[in-house]
Amino acid sequence: AQSVTQPDIHITVSEGASLELRCNYSYGATPYLFWYVQSPGQGLQLLLKYFSGDTLVQGIKGFEAEFKRSQSSFNLRKPSVHWSDAAEYFCAVALVQGAQKLVFGQGTRLTINP
Amino acid sequence: DGGITQSPKYLFRKEGQNVTLSCEQNLNHDAMYWYRQDPGQGLRLIYYSQIVNDFQKGDIAEGYSVSREKKESFPLTVTSAQKNPTAFYLCASSISQGDQPQHFGDGTRLSIL
């Protein structure tokens, strides 16, 4: 079955430290890949997406993600986190473009220590 | 500024009661979606609409109904047939059916009295 896994339910990092959030998928073909962020009590915001081409994708708010076909991964990174980055992060994949086929991971909650 | 407005922010339902969640967008987007979010889980698609007067079931449509009479509006009704309605409901939109959700509302939290 097609699935998306975010292995870390909760991550805590110090302000200014680097961040990497993991996302793995199990699909036969290379899917379309997305990262969303959700602040408490709010909707989701699209951070970045990968469809094809360069495997290192730049997004908003200083985030980037790297697609690694050999590892079936699409990890999200940021060199230096800010307190405002505290939120829930969701990885999502789709085999075809179109939201009706979008599958979300369980989410990773990020806490920032001052 | 354009965006998606969901109302109310909090909603309480009595047993056997239908409730309707409102979703309005002023982005002129063709496609609209309803997702359900439960603690510790990702979003699951309830219904989506690619164009006015047309909508399709998502992965968990049982116990829910929708309508799309106007481009800007996509209300969701949680019927009494939905036995576990307590959740956070998110409405989203995209420019066309071929795009991923680009804008989300701030959600409605539904609880059972």
PDB file of C-alpha atoms in Angstrom, chain A:
ATOM      1  CA  ALA A   1       0.000   0.000   0.000  1.00  0.00           C
ATOM      2  CA  GLN A   2       1.107   3.518  -0.721  1.00  0.00           C
ATOM      3  CA  SER A   3       2.215   5.317   2.423  1.00  0.00           C
ATOM      4  CA  VAL A   4       4.062   8.301   3.789  1.00  0.00           C
ATOM      5  CA  THR A   5       6.043   8.055   7.003  1.00  0.00           C
ATOM      6  CA  GLN A   6       7.378  10.801   9.193  1.00  0.00           C
ATOM      7  CA  PRO A   7       9.408   8.845  11.753  1.00  0.00           C
ATOM      8  CA  ASP A   8       9.696  11.636  14.292  1.00  0.00           C
ATOM      9  CA  ILE A   9       6.496  12.608  16.100  1.00  0.00           C
ATOM     10  CA  HIS A  10       8.161  15.394  18.063  1.00  0.00           C
ATOM     11  CA  ILE A  11      11.515  17.136  17.706  1.00  0.00           C
ATOM     12  CA  THR A  12      13.049  19.791  19.940  1.00  0.00           C
ATOM     13  CA  VAL A  13      15.913  21.981  18.797  1.00  0.00           C
ATOM     14  CA  SER A  14      17.537  25.104  20.147  1.00  0.00           C
ATOM     15  CA  GLU A  15      17.066  28.420  18.463  1.00  0.00           C
ATOM     16  CA  GLY A  16      19.829  28.931  15.918  1.00  0.00           C
ATOM     17  CA  ALA A  17      20.500  25.223  15.529  1.00  0.00           C
ATOM     18  CA  SER A  18      20.101  23.350  12.280  1.00  0.00           C
ATOM     19  CA  LEU A  19      17.020  21.262  11.578  1.00  0.00           C
ATOM     20  CA  GLU A  20      16.224  18.184   9.560  1.00  0.00           C
ATOM     21  CA  LEU A  21      12.758  16.604   9.438  1.00  0.00           C
ATOM     22  CA  ARG A  22      12.483  13.184   7.862  1.00  0.00           C
ATOM     23  CA  CYS A  23       9.962  11.931   5.348  1.00  0.00           C
ATOM     24  CA  ASN A  24       9.908   8.539   3.669  1.00  0.00           C
ATOM     25  CA  TYR A  25       7.439   7.199   1.154  1.00  0.00           C
ATOM     26  CA  SER A  26       6.615   3.834  -0.311  1.00  0.00           C
ATOM     27  CA  TYR A  27       5.542   4.201  -3.902  1.00  0.00           C
ATOM     28  CA  GLY A  28       6.610   2.312  -6.968  1.00  0.00           C
ATOM     29  CA  ALA A  29       7.251   5.402  -9.042  1.00  0.00           C
ATOM     30  CA  THR A  30       8.682   8.794  -8.151  1.00  0.00           C
ATOM     31  CA  PRO A  31       5.810  10.748  -6.644  1.00  0.00           C
ATOM     32  CA  TYR A  32       5.131  14.445  -6.412  1.00  0.00           C
ATOM     33  CA  LEU A  33       6.398  15.591  -3.004  1.00  0.00           C
ATOM     34  CA  PHE A  34       5.299  18.416  -0.735  1.00  0.00           C
ATOM     35  CA  TRP A  35       6.022  19.909   2.681  1.00  0.00           C
ATOM     36  CA  TYR A  36       3.406  21.922   4.562  1.00  0.00           C
ATOM     37  CA  VAL A  37       3.606  23.783   7.876  1.00  0.00           C
ATOM     38  CA  GLN A  38       0.755  24.274  10.323  1.00  0.00           C
ATOM     39  CA  SER A  39       0.841  26.774  13.178  1.00  0.00           C
ATOM     40  CA  PRO A  40      -1.346  25.937  16.198  1.00  0.00           C
ATOM     41  CA  GLY A  41      -5.060  26.269  15.485  1.00  0.00           C
ATOM     42  CA  GLN A  42      -4.498  27.297  11.895  1.00  0.00           C
ATOM     43  CA  GLY A  43      -4.549  25.854   8.418  1.00  0.00           C
ATOM     44  CA  LEU A  44      -1.609  24.567   6.425  1.00  0.00           C
ATOM     45  CA  GLN A  45       0.839  26.580   4.382  1.00  0.00           C
ATOM     46  CA  LEU A  46       2.797  25.107   1.487  1.00  0.00           C
ATOM     47  CA  LEU A  47       6.545  25.359   2.141  1.00  0.00           C
ATOM     48  CA  LEU A  48       7.886  23.715  -1.009  1.00  0.00           C
ATOM     49  CA  LYS A  49       7.250  21.041  -3.583  1.00  0.00           C
ATOM     50  CA  TYR A  50       9.159  18.709  -5.878  1.00  0.00           C
ATOM     51  CA  PHE A  51       7.856  17.492  -9.211  1.00  0.00           C
ATOM     52  CA  SER A  52      11.019  16.828 -11.227  1.00  0.00           C
ATOM     53  CA  GLY A  53      14.454  18.213 -12.048  1.00  0.00           C
ATOM     54  CA  ASP A  54      16.916  19.449  -9.455  1.00  0.00           C
ATOM     55  CA  THR A  55      16.589  17.254  -6.400  1.00  0.00           C
ATOM     56  CA  LEU A  56      17.348  20.111  -3.992  1.00  0.00           C
ATOM     57  CA  VAL A  57      14.299  22.321  -3.697  1.00  0.00           C
ATOM     58  CA  GLN A  58      14.193  25.755  -2.123  1.00  0.00           C
ATOM     59  CA  GLY A  59      11.076  26.893  -0.347  1.00  0.00           C
ATOM     60  CA  ILE A  60       9.742  29.774   1.655  1.00  0.00           C
ATOM     61  CA  LYS A  61      10.929  30.842   5.119  1.00  0.00           C
ATOM     62  CA  GLY A  62      14.479  29.587   4.461  1.00  0.00           C
ATOM     63  CA  PHE A  63      13.527  25.919   4.156  1.00  0.00           C
ATOM     64  CA  GLU A  64      14.871  23.457   1.625  1.00  0.00           C
ATOM     65  CA  ALA A  65      14.287  19.784   0.935  1.00  0.00           C
ATOM     66  CA  GLU A  66      16.249  17.135  -0.880  1.00  0.00           C
ATOM     67  CA  PHE A  67      14.730  14.298  -2.848  1.00  0.00           C
ATOM     68  CA  LYS A  68      16.744  11.080  -2.676  1.00  0.00           C
ATOM     69  CA  ARG A  69      15.345   8.416  -4.947  1.00  0.00           C
ATOM     70  CA  SER A  70      17.624   5.676  -3.599  1.00  0.00           C
ATOM     71  CA  GLN A  71      16.343   6.251  -0.078  1.00  0.00           C
ATOM     72  CA  SER A  72      12.726   7.089  -0.986  1.00  0.00           C
ATOM     73  CA  SER A  73      13.115  10.197   1.120  1.00  0.00           C
ATOM     74  CA  PHE A  74      12.283  13.885   0.969  1.00  0.00           C
ATOM     75  CA  ASN A  75      13.786  15.437   4.097  1.00  0.00           C
ATOM     76  CA  LEU A  76      13.179  19.036   5.061  1.00  0.00           C
ATOM     77  CA  ARG A  77      16.085  21.152   6.300  1.00  0.00           C
ATOM     78  CA  LYS A  78      16.808  24.578   7.645  1.00  0.00           C
ATOM     79  CA  PRO A  79      20.324  25.802   8.570  1.00  0.00           C
ATOM     80  CA  SER A  80      19.261  27.920  11.539  1.00  0.00           C
ATOM     81  CA  VAL A  81      15.819  27.787  13.146  1.00  0.00           C
ATOM     82  CA  HIS A  82      13.955  30.706  14.638  1.00  0.00           C
ATOM     83  CA  TRP A  83      11.442  30.587  17.489  1.00  0.00           C
ATOM     84  CA  SER A  84       8.710  31.326  14.937  1.00  0.00           C
ATOM     85  CA  ASP A  85       9.428  28.000  13.227  1.00  0.00           C
ATOM     86  CA  ALA A  86       7.733  26.136  16.065  1.00  0.00           C
ATOM     87  CA  ALA A  87       4.814  24.379  14.381  1.00  0.00           C
ATOM     88  CA  GLU A  88       3.646  21.054  12.965  1.00  0.00           C
ATOM     89  CA  TYR A  89       5.195  19.960   9.701  1.00  0.00           C
ATOM     90  CA  PHE A  90       3.534  17.616   7.242  1.00  0.00           C
ATOM     91  CA  CYS A  91       5.051  15.759   4.355  1.00  0.00           C
ATOM     92  CA  ALA A  92       2.654  14.802   1.560  1.00  0.00           C
ATOM     93  CA  VAL A  93       2.974  12.817  -1.634  1.00  0.00           C
ATOM     94  CA  ALA A  94       0.928  12.230  -4.741  1.00  0.00           C
ATOM     95  CA  LEU A  95       1.402   9.808  -7.568  1.00  0.00           C
ATOM     96  CA  VAL A  96      -0.271  12.197  -9.953  1.00  0.00           C
ATOM     97  CA  GLN A  97      -0.730  15.923  -9.775  1.00  0.00           C
ATOM     98  CA  GLY A  98      -4.034  16.674  -8.168  1.00  0.00           C
ATOM     99  CA  ALA A  99      -5.087  16.949  -4.573  1.00  0.00           C
ATOM    100  CA  GLN A 100      -7.511  14.074  -4.678  1.00  0.00           C
ATOM    101  CA  LYS A 101      -4.502  11.770  -4.711  1.00  0.00           C
ATOM    102  CA  LEU A 102      -2.529  13.589  -2.011  1.00  0.00           C
ATOM    103  CA  VAL A 103      -1.490  11.441   0.962  1.00  0.00           C
ATOM    104  CA  PHE A 104      -0.265  13.144   4.138  1.00  0.00           C
ATOM    105  CA  GLY A 105       2.189  11.871   6.710  1.00  0.00           C
ATOM    106  CA  GLN A 106       1.307  11.914  10.392  1.00  0.00           C
ATOM    107  CA  GLY A 107       3.200  15.132  11.028  1.00  0.00           C
ATOM    108  CA  THR A 108       6.215  16.170  13.107  1.00  0.00           C
ATOM    109  CA  ARG A 109       5.762  18.685  15.882  1.00  0.00           C
ATOM    110  CA  LEU A 110       8.725  21.047  16.199  1.00  0.00           C
ATOM    111  CA  THR A 111       9.507  22.761  19.492  1.00  0.00           C
ATOM    112  CA  ILE A 112      12.164  25.469  19.702  1.00  0.00           C
ATOM    113  CA  ASN A 113      14.144  26.001  22.895  1.00  0.00           C
ATOM    114  CA  PRO A 114      15.247  29.571  23.518  1.00  0.00           C
TER     115      PRO A 114
END
